[in-house]
């Protein structure tokens, strides 16, 4: 364990927050730290030496929060010297331990059991009993034989998903028993090194028809306030890779009473009462159904798109809640924004990636290149988020305007590389 950086300026009265893991990828996270830095001092708890994030930090203690005992000891020692106002974490793999740290220090948080119920999709389904609006039939299984039995009971098509991953990793639709063995092997192989393996590590769930949306909400003392709706693009079946997101400040779904009821019922069932959340729903013919409830800031740059559309920074809202303060999440602007992810034409090792910036379509706000020379890009299902070569952001008056801008952008990428076969 080591502390870094010179002492703070005593005249700096911004609240101090313990940030548990900032992330390795500035393309996905730097926008958030820029906003936090304007209003808070941040002390990082992370095993990785601060690099891109260092300008936004007051200091760092090098500890991995996955080692709860060591992280607790470090946090308690820090708290004696510099009593921070709250603990903040947007890392899916560490958000549960971050809540346990906050509990031990007596600073605001949702119960760690509620965070775990969000992390563990089997616990989510167990708490969302059939009488709760938005519940879904789901059973954890240990092997393919059990998956066959459960799928036959539920009825095809079904969805297989890992119990505790994120980013649509390993999630697949199965249309019949002849596909199940291969898809089960695909789902079972999906694994993050930082996630424990479960004896019943795969869920078999009923397939949900209809479009998929995300509801990003601020939760303060049990009051769930939806802030914006994101509409997802899913066009790489049989996987559920999200290839884009769209947010409009005036989306009518934000005021849909059935959607609001389902989101609030899910939070109550899981016991989540403080923080920001990202609830994924399918709008089925039988009404909204909960895909999952994430007890953290949304990933995949959805929150950044929401910021572009509404002017509301949900990461700043999360920090305020972590300090025990009700955030103001009323829209600052009324607009629409979208992100679309771009992929190489085939699996490759990148030699060169360029963007023709002289011909950017009107409405393009920003373009972020996600691949550098030497990076392996595998299309889904070979890889998911890591297979993207770029992200493009558009701002416009509506979805059609954003879509026109982003369609034109796709023609302006020039990528060369060595094809990966097999």
JSON list of N, CA, C and O in Angstrom, two decimals, residues 18-21 45 63-76 84 86-120 194-196 198 295-296:
[
{"chain": "A", "resi": 18, "resn": "UNK", "atom": "N", "xyz": [-13.67, 9.18, -1.84]},
{"chain": "A", "resi": 18, "resn": "UNK", "atom": "CA", "xyz": [-12.83, 8.02, -2.14]},
{"chain": "A", "resi": 18, "resn": "UNK", "atom": "C", "xyz": [-13.40, 7.34, -3.38]},
{"chain": "A", "resi": 18, "resn": "UNK", "atom": "O", "xyz": [-14.52, 6.83, -3.38]},
{"chain": "A", "resi": 19, "resn": "UNK", "atom": "N", "xyz": [-12.62, 7.37, -4.46]},
{"chain": "A", "resi": 19, "resn": "UNK", "atom": "CA", "xyz": [-13.02, 6.75, -5.72]},
{"chain": "A", "resi": 19, "resn": "UNK", "atom": "C", "xyz": [-12.40, 5.36, -5.81]},
{"chain": "A", "resi": 19, "resn": "UNK", "atom": "O", "xyz": [-11.17, 5.23, -5.83]},
{"chain": "A", "resi": 20, "resn": "UNK", "atom": "N", "xyz": [-13.23, 4.35, -5.87]},
{"chain": "A", "resi": 20, "resn": "UNK", "atom": "CA", "xyz": [-12.75, 2.97, -5.92]},
{"chain": "A", "resi": 20, "resn": "UNK", "atom": "C", "xyz": [-12.64, 2.54, -7.38]},
{"chain": "A", "resi": 20, "resn": "UNK", "atom": "O", "xyz": [-13.64, 2.28, -8.05]},
{"chain": "A", "resi": 21, "resn": "UNK", "atom": "N", "xyz": [-11.41, 2.54, -7.89]},
{"chain": "A", "resi": 21, "resn": "UNK", "atom": "CA", "xyz": [-11.05, 2.14, -9.24]},
{"chain": "A", "resi": 21, "resn": "UNK", "atom": "C", "xyz": [-11.59, 3.13, -10.27]},
{"chain": "A", "resi": 21, "resn": "UNK", "atom": "O", "xyz": [-12.79, 3.39, -10.34]},
{"chain": "A", "resi": 45, "resn": "UNK", "atom": "N", "xyz": [-8.53, 4.74, -4.90]},
{"chain": "A", "resi": 45, "resn": "UNK", "atom": "CA", "xyz": [-8.15, 3.45, -4.32]},
{"chain": "A", "resi": 45, "resn": "UNK", "atom": "C", "xyz": [-8.11, 2.45, -5.46]},
{"chain": "A", "resi": 45, "resn": "UNK", "atom": "O", "xyz": [-9.15, 2.04, -5.98]},
{"chain": "A", "resi": 63, "resn": "UNK", "atom": "N", "xyz": [-4.16, -0.04, -3.71]},
{"chain": "A", "resi": 63, "resn": "UNK", "atom": "CA", "xyz": [-4.77, -1.26, -3.15]},
{"chain": "A", "resi": 63, "resn": "UNK", "atom": "C", "xyz": [-5.87, -1.69, -4.12]},
{"chain": "A", "resi": 63, "resn": "UNK", "atom": "O", "xyz": [-6.58, -0.84, -4.65]},
{"chain": "A", "resi": 64, "resn": "UNK", "atom": "N", "xyz": [-5.99, -2.99, -4.31]},
{"chain": "A", "resi": 64, "resn": "UNK", "atom": "CA", "xyz": [-7.08, -3.50, -5.14]},
{"chain": "A", "resi": 64, "resn": "UNK", "atom": "C", "xyz": [-8.28, -3.78, -4.25]},
{"chain": "A", "resi": 64, "resn": "UNK", "atom": "O", "xyz": [-8.20, -4.57, -3.30]},
{"chain": "A", "resi": 65, "resn": "UNK", "atom": "N", "xyz": [-9.40, -3.17, -4.55]},
{"chain": "A", "resi": 65, "resn": "UNK", "atom": "CA", "xyz": [-10.61, -3.35, -3.74]},
{"chain": "A", "resi": 65, "resn": "UNK", "atom": "C", "xyz": [-11.16, -4.76, -3.81]},
{"chain": "A", "resi": 65, "resn": "UNK", "atom": "O", "xyz": [-12.02, -5.13, -3.01]},
{"chain": "A", "resi": 66, "resn": "UNK", "atom": "N", "xyz": [-10.68, -5.58, -4.75]},
{"chain": "A", "resi": 66, "resn": "UNK", "atom": "CA", "xyz": [-11.11, -6.98, -4.76]},
{"chain": "A", "resi": 66, "resn": "UNK", "atom": "C", "xyz": [-10.58, -7.72, -3.55]},
{"chain": "A", "resi": 66, "resn": "UNK", "atom": "O", "xyz": [-11.14, -8.74, -3.14]},
{"chain": "A", "resi": 67, "resn": "UNK", "atom": "N", "xyz": [-9.50, -7.25, -2.96]},
{"chain": "A", "resi": 67, "resn": "UNK", "atom": "CA", "xyz": [-9.00, -7.77, -1.69]},
{"chain": "A", "resi": 67, "resn": "UNK", "atom": "C", "xyz": [-9.66, -6.95, -0.58]},
{"chain": "A", "resi": 67, "resn": "UNK", "atom": "O", "xyz": [-9.15, -5.91, -0.16]},
{"chain": "A", "resi": 68, "resn": "UNK", "atom": "N", "xyz": [-10.82, -7.41, -0.12]},
{"chain": "A", "resi": 68, "resn": "UNK", "atom": "CA", "xyz": [-11.64, -6.59, 0.76]},
{"chain": "A", "resi": 68, "resn": "UNK", "atom": "C", "xyz": [-10.94, -6.25, 2.07]},
{"chain": "A", "resi": 68, "resn": "UNK", "atom": "O", "xyz": [-11.00, -5.11, 2.54]},
{"chain": "A", "resi": 69, "resn": "UNK", "atom": "N", "xyz": [-10.26, -7.21, 2.68]},
{"chain": "A", "resi": 69, "resn": "UNK", "atom": "CA", "xyz": [-9.61, -6.95, 3.96]},
{"chain": "A", "resi": 69, "resn": "UNK", "atom": "C", "xyz": [-8.54, -5.86, 3.83]},
{"chain": "A", "resi": 69, "resn": "UNK", "atom": "O", "xyz": [-8.49, -4.92, 4.64]},
{"chain": "A", "resi": 70, "resn": "UNK", "atom": "N", "xyz": [-7.72, -5.97, 2.78]},
{"chain": "A", "resi": 70, "resn": "UNK", "atom": "CA", "xyz": [-6.66, -4.97, 2.59]},
{"chain": "A", "resi": 70, "resn": "UNK", "atom": "C", "xyz": [-7.27, -3.61, 2.24]},
{"chain": "A", "resi": 70, "resn": "UNK", "atom": "O", "xyz": [-6.81, -2.57, 2.73]},
{"chain": "A", "resi": 71, "resn": "UNK", "atom": "N", "xyz": [-8.32, -3.63, 1.41]},
{"chain": "A", "resi": 71, "resn": "UNK", "atom": "CA", "xyz": [-8.95, -2.37, 1.03]},
{"chain": "A", "resi": 71, "resn": "UNK", "atom": "C", "xyz": [-9.61, -1.70, 2.24]},
{"chain": "A", "resi": 71, "resn": "UNK", "atom": "O", "xyz": [-9.54, -0.48, 2.40]},
{"chain": "A", "resi": 72, "resn": "UNK", "atom": "N", "xyz": [-10.24, -2.49, 3.10]},
{"chain": "A", "resi": 72, "resn": "UNK", "atom": "CA", "xyz": [-10.87, -1.94, 4.30]},
{"chain": "A", "resi": 72, "resn": "UNK", "atom": "C", "xyz": [-9.83, -1.31, 5.22]},
{"chain": "A", "resi": 72, "resn": "UNK", "atom": "O", "xyz": [-10.04, -0.21, 5.74]},
{"chain": "A", "resi": 73, "resn": "UNK", "atom": "N", "xyz": [-8.73, -2.01, 5.41]},
{"chain": "A", "resi": 73, "resn": "UNK", "atom": "CA", "xyz": [-7.67, -1.47, 6.27]},
{"chain": "A", "resi": 73, "resn": "UNK", "atom": "C", "xyz": [-7.15, -0.14, 5.71]},
{"chain": "A", "resi": 73, "resn": "UNK", "atom": "O", "xyz": [-6.96, 0.83, 6.46]},
{"chain": "A", "resi": 74, "resn": "UNK", "atom": "N", "xyz": [-6.94, -0.10, 4.39]},
{"chain": "A", "resi": 74, "resn": "UNK", "atom": "CA", "xyz": [-6.43, 1.12, 3.77]},
{"chain": "A", "resi": 74, "resn": "UNK", "atom": "C", "xyz": [-7.44, 2.26, 3.89]},
{"chain": "A", "resi": 74, "resn": "UNK", "atom": "O", "xyz": [-7.08, 3.40, 4.19]},
{"chain": "A", "resi": 75, "resn": "UNK", "atom": "N", "xyz": [-8.72, 1.96, 3.64]},
{"chain": "A", "resi": 75, "resn": "UNK", "atom": "CA", "xyz": [-9.75, 2.99, 3.70]},
{"chain": "A", "resi": 75, "resn": "UNK", "atom": "C", "xyz": [-9.91, 3.54, 5.12]},
{"chain": "A", "resi": 75, "resn": "UNK", "atom": "O", "xyz": [-10.07, 4.75, 5.32]},
{"chain": "A", "resi": 76, "resn": "UNK", "atom": "N", "xyz": [-9.86, 2.66, 6.11]},
{"chain": "A", "resi": 76, "resn": "UNK", "atom": "CA", "xyz": [-10.00, 3.11, 7.50]},
{"chain": "A", "resi": 76, "resn": "UNK", "atom": "C", "xyz": [-8.82, 3.99, 7.91]},
{"chain": "A", "resi": 76, "resn": "UNK", "atom": "O", "xyz": [-9.00, 5.01, 8.61]},
{"chain": "A", "resi": 84, "resn": "UNK", "atom": "N", "xyz": [-13.15, 11.53, 4.33]},
{"chain": "A", "resi": 84, "resn": "UNK", "atom": "CA", "xyz": [-13.84, 11.87, 3.09]},
{"chain": "A", "resi": 84, "resn": "UNK", "atom": "C", "xyz": [-15.35, 11.79, 3.30]},
{"chain": "A", "resi": 84, "resn": "UNK", "atom": "O", "xyz": [-15.86, 11.12, 4.20]},
{"chain": "A", "resi": 86, "resn": "UNK", "atom": "N", "xyz": [-17.64, 10.64, 1.16]},
{"chain": "A", "resi": 86, "resn": "UNK", "atom": "CA", "xyz": [-18.35, 9.50, 0.60]},
{"chain": "A", "resi": 86, "resn": "UNK", "atom": "C", "xyz": [-17.44, 8.59, -0.18]},
{"chain": "A", "resi": 86, "resn": "UNK", "atom": "O", "xyz": [-16.27, 8.90, -0.41]},
{"chain": "A", "resi": 87, "resn": "UNK", "atom": "N", "xyz": [-17.98, 7.44, -0.56]},
{"chain": "A", "resi": 87, "resn": "UNK", "atom": "CA", "xyz": [-17.27, 6.44, -1.37]},
{"chain": "A", "resi": 87, "resn": "UNK", "atom": "C", "xyz": [-18.03, 6.30, -2.68]},
{"chain": "A", "resi": 87, "resn": "UNK", "atom": "O", "xyz": [-19.26, 6.15, -2.69]},
{"chain": "A", "resi": 88, "resn": "UNK", "atom": "N", "xyz": [-17.30, 6.32, -3.79]},
{"chain": "A", "resi": 88, "resn": "UNK", "atom": "CA", "xyz": [-17.92, 6.26, -5.12]},
{"chain": "A", "resi": 88, "resn": "UNK", "atom": "C", "xyz": [-17.25, 5.18, -5.94]},
{"chain": "A", "resi": 88, "resn": "UNK", "atom": "O", "xyz": [-16.02, 5.05, -5.93]},
{"chain": "A", "resi": 89, "resn": "UNK", "atom": "N", "xyz": [-18.07, 4.41, -6.65]},
{"chain": "A", "resi": 89, "resn": "UNK", "atom": "CA", "xyz": [-17.51, 3.35, -7.52]},
{"chain": "A", "resi": 89, "resn": "UNK", "atom": "C", "xyz": [-18.46, 3.14, -8.69]},
{"chain": "A", "resi": 89, "resn": "UNK", "atom": "O", "xyz": [-19.67, 3.00, -8.51]},
{"chain": "A", "resi": 90, "resn": "UNK", "atom": "N", "xyz": [-17.90, 3.10, -9.90]},
{"chain": "A", "resi": 90, "resn": "UNK", "atom": "CA", "xyz": [-18.70, 2.77, -11.09]},
{"chain": "A", "resi": 90, "resn": "UNK", "atom": "C", "xyz": [-18.20, 1.49, -11.75]},
{"chain": "A", "resi": 90, "resn": "UNK", "atom": "O", "xyz": [-18.64, 1.13, -12.84]},
{"chain": "A", "resi": 91, "resn": "UNK", "atom": "N", "xyz": [-17.26, 0.79, -11.11]},
{"chain": "A", "resi": 91, "resn": "UNK", "atom": "CA", "xyz": [-16.69, -0.44, -11.64]},
{"chain": "A", "resi": 91, "resn": "UNK", "atom": "C", "xyz": [-17.56, -1.62, -11.23]},
{"chain": "A", "resi": 91, "resn": "UNK", "atom": "O", "xyz": [-17.70, -1.93, -10.04]},
{"chain": "A", "resi": 92, "resn": "UNK", "atom": "N", "xyz": [-18.13, -2.30, -12.21]},
{"chain": "A", "resi": 92, "resn": "UNK", "atom": "CA", "xyz": [-19.03, -3.43, -11.94]},
{"chain": "A", "resi": 92, "resn": "UNK", "atom": "C", "xyz": [-18.40, -4.48, -11.04]},
{"chain": "A", "resi": 92, "resn": "UNK", "atom": "O", "xyz": [-19.06, -5.05, -10.17]},
{"chain": "A", "resi": 93, "resn": "UNK", "atom": "N", "xyz": [-17.11, -4.75, -11.22]},
{"chain": "A", "resi": 93, "resn": "UNK", "atom": "CA", "xyz": [-16.47, -5.82, -10.47]},
{"chain": "A", "resi": 93, "resn": "UNK", "atom": "C", "xyz": [-16.17, -5.43, -9.02]},
{"chain": "A", "resi": 93, "resn": "UNK", "atom": "O", "xyz": [-15.94, -6.29, -8.19]},
{"chain": "A", "resi": 94, "resn": "UNK", "atom": "N", "xyz": [-16.15, -4.13, -8.72]},
{"chain": "A", "resi": 94, "resn": "UNK", "atom": "CA", "xyz": [-15.75, -3.69, -7.38]},
{"chain": "A", "resi": 94, "resn": "UNK", "atom": "C", "xyz": [-16.84, -2.92, -6.64]},
{"chain": "A", "resi": 94, "resn": "UNK", "atom": "O", "xyz": [-16.65, -2.51, -5.51]},
{"chain": "A", "resi": 95, "resn": "UNK", "atom": "N", "xyz": [-17.99, -2.75, -7.27]},
{"chain": "A", "resi": 95, "resn": "UNK", "atom": "CA", "xyz": [-19.02, -1.92, -6.66]},
{"chain": "A", "resi": 95, "resn": "UNK", "atom": "C", "xyz": [-19.56, -2.54, -5.37]},
{"chain": "A", "resi": 95, "resn": "UNK", "atom": "O", "xyz": [-19.92, -1.81, -4.43]},
{"chain": "A", "resi": 96, "resn": "UNK", "atom": "N", "xyz": [-19.58, -3.87, -5.28]},
{"chain": "A", "resi": 96, "resn": "UNK", "atom": "CA", "xyz": [-20.07, -4.50, -4.05]},
{"chain": "A", "resi": 96, "resn": "UNK", "atom": "C", "xyz": [-19.10, -4.25, -2.89]},
{"chain": "A", "resi": 96, "resn": "UNK", "atom": "O", "xyz": [-19.52, -3.86, -1.79]},
{"chain": "A", "resi": 97, "resn": "UNK", "atom": "N", "xyz": [-17.82, -4.44, -3.13]},
{"chain": "A", "resi": 97, "resn": "UNK", "atom": "CA", "xyz": [-16.84, -4.19, -2.07]},
{"chain": "A", "resi": 97, "resn": "UNK", "atom": "C", "xyz": [-16.78, -2.70, -1.71]},
{"chain": "A", "resi": 97, "resn": "UNK", "atom": "O", "xyz": [-16.54, -2.34, -0.55]},
{"chain": "A", "resi": 98, "resn": "UNK", "atom": "N", "xyz": [-17.01, -1.82, -2.68]},
{"chain": "A", "resi": 98, "resn": "UNK", "atom": "CA", "xyz": [-17.04, -0.39, -2.38]},
{"chain": "A", "resi": 98, "resn": "UNK", "atom": "C", "xyz": [-18.18, -0.08, -1.41]},
{"chain": "A", "resi": 98, "resn": "UNK", "atom": "O", "xyz": [-18.03, 0.74, -0.48]},
{"chain": "A", "resi": 99, "resn": "UNK", "atom": "N", "xyz": [-19.32, -0.74, -1.59]},
{"chain": "A", "resi": 99, "resn": "UNK", "atom": "CA", "xyz": [-20.43, -0.54, -0.67]},
{"chain": "A", "resi": 99, "resn": "UNK", "atom": "C", "xyz": [-20.08, -1.06, 0.73]},
{"chain": "A", "resi": 99, "resn": "UNK", "atom": "O", "xyz": [-20.46, -0.46, 1.74]},
{"chain": "A", "resi": 100, "resn": "UNK", "atom": "N", "xyz": [-19.34, -2.15, 0.79]},
{"chain": "A", "resi": 100, "resn": "UNK", "atom": "CA", "xyz": [-18.93, -2.68, 2.10]},
{"chain": "A", "resi": 100, "resn": "UNK", "atom": "C", "xyz": [-17.95, -1.74, 2.78]},
{"chain": "A", "resi": 100, "resn": "UNK", "atom": "O", "xyz": [-17.97, -1.59, 4.01]},
{"chain": "A", "resi": 101, "resn": "UNK", "atom": "N", "xyz": [-17.11, -1.10, 2.01]},
{"chain": "A", "resi": 101, "resn": "UNK", "atom": "CA", "xyz": [-16.20, -0.09, 2.57]},
{"chain": "A", "resi": 101, "resn": "UNK", "atom": "C", "xyz": [-17.00, 1.08, 3.13]},
{"chain": "A", "resi": 101, "resn": "UNK", "atom": "O", "xyz": [-16.76, 1.56, 4.25]},
{"chain": "A", "resi": 102, "resn": "UNK", "atom": "N", "xyz": [-17.98, 1.56, 2.35]},
{"chain": "A", "resi": 102, "resn": "UNK", "atom": "CA", "xyz": [-18.81, 2.68, 2.82]},
{"chain": "A", "resi": 102, "resn": "UNK", "atom": "C", "xyz": [-19.56, 2.31, 4.09]},
{"chain": "A", "resi": 102, "resn": "UNK", "atom": "O", "xyz": [-19.67, 3.13, 5.02]},
{"chain": "A", "resi": 103, "resn": "UNK", "atom": "N", "xyz": [-20.09, 1.10, 4.14]},
{"chain": "A", "resi": 103, "resn": "UNK", "atom": "CA", "xyz": [-20.79, 0.65, 5.35]},
{"chain": "A", "resi": 103, "resn": "UNK", "atom": "C", "xyz": [-19.86, 0.67, 6.56]},
{"chain": "A", "resi": 103, "resn": "UNK", "atom": "O", "xyz": [-20.23, 1.13, 7.64]},
{"chain": "A", "resi": 104, "resn": "UNK", "atom": "N", "xyz": [-18.64, 0.17, 6.37]},
{"chain": "A", "resi": 104, "resn": "UNK", "atom": "CA", "xyz": [-17.69, 0.10, 7.49]},
{"chain": "A", "resi": 104, "resn": "UNK", "atom": "C", "xyz": [-17.31, 1.49, 7.99]},
{"chain": "A", "resi": 104, "resn": "UNK", "atom": "O", "xyz": [-17.04, 1.67, 9.19]},
{"chain": "A", "resi": 105, "resn": "UNK", "atom": "N", "xyz": [-17.31, 2.48, 7.09]},
{"chain": "A", "resi": 105, "resn": "UNK", "atom": "CA", "xyz": [-16.93, 3.84, 7.47]},
{"chain": "A", "resi": 105, "resn": "UNK", "atom": "C", "xyz": [-18.13, 4.67, 7.92]},
{"chain": "A", "resi": 105, "resn": "UNK", "atom": "O", "xyz": [-17.96, 5.79, 8.42]},
{"chain": "A", "resi": 106, "resn": "UNK", "atom": "N", "xyz": [-19.34, 4.16, 7.70]},
{"chain": "A", "resi": 106, "resn": "UNK", "atom": "CA", "xyz": [-20.52, 4.89, 8.12]},
{"chain": "A", "resi": 106, "resn": "UNK", "atom": "C", "xyz": [-20.90, 6.05, 7.23]},
{"chain": "A", "resi": 106, "resn": "UNK", "atom": "O", "xyz": [-21.55, 6.99, 7.68]},
{"chain": "A", "resi": 107, "resn": "UNK", "atom": "N", "xyz": [-20.50, 5.99, 5.94]},
{"chain": "A", "resi": 107, "resn": "UNK", "atom": "CA", "xyz": [-20.88, 7.04, 5.00]},
{"chain": "A", "resi": 107, "resn": "UNK", "atom": "C", "xyz": [-22.03, 6.51, 4.14]},
{"chain": "A", "resi": 107, "resn": "UNK", "atom": "O", "xyz": [-22.26, 5.30, 4.06]},
{"chain": "A", "resi": 108, "resn": "UNK", "atom": "N", "xyz": [-22.79, 7.38, 3.48]},
{"chain": "A", "resi": 108, "resn": "UNK", "atom": "CA", "xyz": [-23.99, 6.95, 2.77]},
{"chain": "A", "resi": 108, "resn": "UNK", "atom": "C", "xyz": [-23.71, 5.91, 1.69]},
{"chain": "A", "resi": 108, "resn": "UNK", "atom": "O", "xyz": [-22.72, 5.98, 0.96]},
{"chain": "A", "resi": 109, "resn": "UNK", "atom": "N", "xyz": [-24.61, 4.94, 1.59]},
{"chain": "A", "resi": 109, "resn": "UNK", "atom": "CA", "xyz": [-24.53, 3.91, 0.56]},
{"chain": "A", "resi": 109, "resn": "UNK", "atom": "C", "xyz": [-25.84, 3.14, 0.55]},
{"chain": "A", "resi": 109, "resn": "UNK", "atom": "O", "xyz": [-26.62, 3.21, 1.50]},
{"chain": "A", "resi": 110, "resn": "UNK", "atom": "N", "xyz": [-26.09, 2.42, -0.53]},
{"chain": "A", "resi": 110, "resn": "UNK", "atom": "CA", "xyz": [-27.10, 1.38, -0.49]},
{"chain": "A", "resi": 110, "resn": "UNK", "atom": "C", "xyz": [-26.54, 0.19, 0.27]},
{"chain": "A", "resi": 110, "resn": "UNK", "atom": "O", "xyz": [-25.31, -0.01, 0.30]},
{"chain": "A", "resi": 111, "resn": "UNK", "atom": "N", "xyz": [-27.39, -0.62, 0.89]},
{"chain": "A", "resi": 111, "resn": "UNK", "atom": "CA", "xyz": [-26.87, -1.81, 1.57]},
{"chain": "A", "resi": 111, "resn": "UNK", "atom": "C", "xyz": [-26.04, -2.67, 0.62]},
{"chain": "A", "resi": 111, "resn": "UNK", "atom": "O", "xyz": [-26.40, -2.84, -0.55]},
{"chain": "A", "resi": 112, "resn": "UNK", "atom": "N", "xyz": [-24.93, -3.21, 1.13]},
{"chain": "A", "resi": 112, "resn": "UNK", "atom": "CA", "xyz": [-24.09, -4.03, 0.27]},
{"chain": "A", "resi": 112, "resn": "UNK", "atom": "C", "xyz": [-24.85, -5.25, -0.25]},
{"chain": "A", "resi": 112, "resn": "UNK", "atom": "O", "xyz": [-24.59, -5.74, -1.34]},
{"chain": "A", "resi": 113, "resn": "UNK", "atom": "N", "xyz": [-25.84, -5.74, 0.54]},
{"chain": "A", "resi": 113, "resn": "UNK", "atom": "CA", "xyz": [-26.64, -6.87, 0.08]},
{"chain": "A", "resi": 113, "resn": "UNK", "atom": "C", "xyz": [-27.44, -6.50, -1.17]},
{"chain": "A", "resi": 113, "resn": "UNK", "atom": "O", "xyz": [-27.65, -7.33, -2.05]},
{"chain": "A", "resi": 114, "resn": "UNK", "atom": "N", "xyz": [-27.92, -5.26, -1.22]},
{"chain": "A", "resi": 114, "resn": "UNK", "atom": "CA", "xyz": [-28.66, -4.80, -2.39]},
{"chain": "A", "resi": 114, "resn": "UNK", "atom": "C", "xyz": [-27.75, -4.70, -3.61]},
{"chain": "A", "resi": 114, "resn": "UNK", "atom": "O", "xyz": [-28.14, -5.07, -4.73]},
{"chain": "A", "resi": 115, "resn": "UNK", "atom": "N", "xyz": [-26.52, -4.21, -3.40]},
{"chain": "A", "resi": 115, "resn": "UNK", "atom": "CA", "xyz": [-25.56, -4.12, -4.49]},
{"chain": "A", "resi": 115, "resn": "UNK", "atom": "C", "xyz": [-25.24, -5.52, -5.01]},
{"chain": "A", "resi": 115, "resn": "UNK", "atom": "O", "xyz": [-25.16, -5.75, -6.23]},
{"chain": "A", "resi": 116, "resn": "UNK", "atom": "N", "xyz": [-25.07, -6.47, -4.10]},
{"chain": "A", "resi": 116, "resn": "UNK", "atom": "CA", "xyz": [-24.79, -7.85, -4.52]},
{"chain": "A", "resi": 116, "resn": "UNK", "atom": "C", "xyz": [-25.97, -8.43, -5.30]},
{"chain": "A", "resi": 116, "resn": "UNK", "atom": "O", "xyz": [-25.77, -9.16, -6.27]},
{"chain": "A", "resi": 117, "resn": "UNK", "atom": "N", "xyz": [-27.19, -8.09, -4.89]},
{"chain": "A", "resi": 117, "resn": "UNK", "atom": "CA", "xyz": [-28.36, -8.59, -5.60]},
{"chain": "A", "resi": 117, "resn": "UNK", "atom": "C", "xyz": [-28.43, -8.03, -7.02]},
{"chain": "A", "resi": 117, "resn": "UNK", "atom": "O", "xyz": [-28.98, -8.67, -7.92]},
{"chain": "A", "resi": 118, "resn": "UNK", "atom": "N", "xyz": [-27.89, -6.84, -7.24]},
{"chain": "A", "resi": 118, "resn": "UNK", "atom": "CA", "xyz": [-27.78, -6.31, -8.59]},
{"chain": "A", "resi": 118, "resn": "UNK", "atom": "C", "xyz": [-26.67, -7.01, -9.37]},
{"chain": "A", "resi": 118, "resn": "UNK", "atom": "O", "xyz": [-26.82, -7.32, -10.55]},
{"chain": "A", "resi": 119, "resn": "UNK", "atom": "N", "xyz": [-25.53, -7.26, -8.70]},
{"chain": "A", "resi": 119, "resn": "UNK", "atom": "CA", "xyz": [-24.38, -7.89, -9.35]},
{"chain": "A", "resi": 119, "resn": "UNK", "atom": "C", "xyz": [-24.69, -9.33, -9.77]},
{"chain": "A", "resi": 119, "resn": "UNK", "atom": "O", "xyz": [-24.34, -9.75, -10.86]},
{"chain": "A", "resi": 120, "resn": "UNK", "atom": "N", "xyz": [-25.33, -10.07, -8.89]},
{"chain": "A", "resi": 120, "resn": "UNK", "atom": "CA", "xyz": [-25.60, -11.49, -9.11]},
{"chain": "A", "resi": 120, "resn": "UNK", "atom": "C", "xyz": [-26.99, -11.62, -9.73]},
{"chain": "A", "resi": 120, "resn": "UNK", "atom": "O", "xyz": [-28.01, -11.47, -9.06]},
{"chain": "A", "resi": 194, "resn": "UNK", "atom": "N", "xyz": [-11.76, -11.41, -12.79]},
{"chain": "A", "resi": 194, "resn": "UNK", "atom": "CA", "xyz": [-12.05, -10.82, -11.48]},
{"chain": "A", "resi": 194, "resn": "UNK", "atom": "C", "xyz": [-13.36, -11.33, -10.88]},
{"chain": "A", "resi": 194, "resn": "UNK", "atom": "O", "xyz": [-13.74, -10.90, -9.80]},
{"chain": "A", "resi": 195, "resn": "UNK", "atom": "N", "xyz": [-14.05, -12.23, -11.57]},
{"chain": "A", "resi": 195, "resn": "UNK", "atom": "CA", "xyz": [-15.36, -12.71, -11.11]},
{"chain": "A", "resi": 195, "resn": "UNK", "atom": "C", "xyz": [-15.23, -14.16, -10.65]},
{"chain": "A", "resi": 195, "resn": "UNK", "atom": "O", "xyz": [-14.63, -14.99, -11.34]},
{"chain": "A", "resi": 196, "resn": "UNK", "atom": "N", "xyz": [-15.81, -14.45, -9.50]},
{"chain": "A", "resi": 196, "resn": "UNK", "atom": "CA", "xyz": [-15.79, -15.83, -9.01]},
{"chain": "A", "resi": 196, "resn": "UNK", "atom": "C", "xyz": [-16.65, -16.71, -9.90]},
{"chain": "A", "resi": 196, "resn": "UNK", "atom": "O", "xyz": [-17.60, -16.26, -10.54]},
{"chain": "A", "resi": 198, "resn": "UNK", "atom": "N", "xyz": [-19.34, -19.76, -10.33]},
{"chain": "A", "resi": 198, "resn": "UNK", "atom": "CA", "xyz": [-20.43, -20.36, -9.57]},
{"chain": "A", "resi": 198, "resn": "UNK", "atom": "C", "xyz": [-20.69, -21.78, -10.06]},
{"chain": "A", "resi": 198, "resn": "UNK", "atom": "O", "xyz": [-20.52, -22.07, -11.25]},
{"chain": "A", "resi": 295, "resn": "UNK", "atom": "N", "xyz": [-26.61, -1.67, -10.21]},
{"chain": "A", "resi": 295, "resn": "UNK", "atom": "CA", "xyz": [-26.53, -0.76, -9.08]},
{"chain": "A", "resi": 295, "resn": "UNK", "atom": "C", "xyz": [-25.35, 0.17, -9.17]},
{"chain": "A", "resi": 295, "resn": "UNK", "atom": "O", "xyz": [-24.57, 0.31, -8.21]},
{"chain": "A", "resi": 296, "resn": "UNK", "atom": "N", "xyz": [-25.23, 0.83, -10.29]},
{"chain": "A", "resi": 296, "resn": "UNK", "atom": "CA", "xyz": [-24.08, 1.72, -10.57]},
{"chain": "A", "resi": 296, "resn": "UNK", "atom": "C", "xyz": [-24.42, 2.58, -11.77]},
{"chain": "A", "resi": 296, "resn": "UNK", "atom": "O", "xyz": [-25.46, 2.41, -12.41]}
]
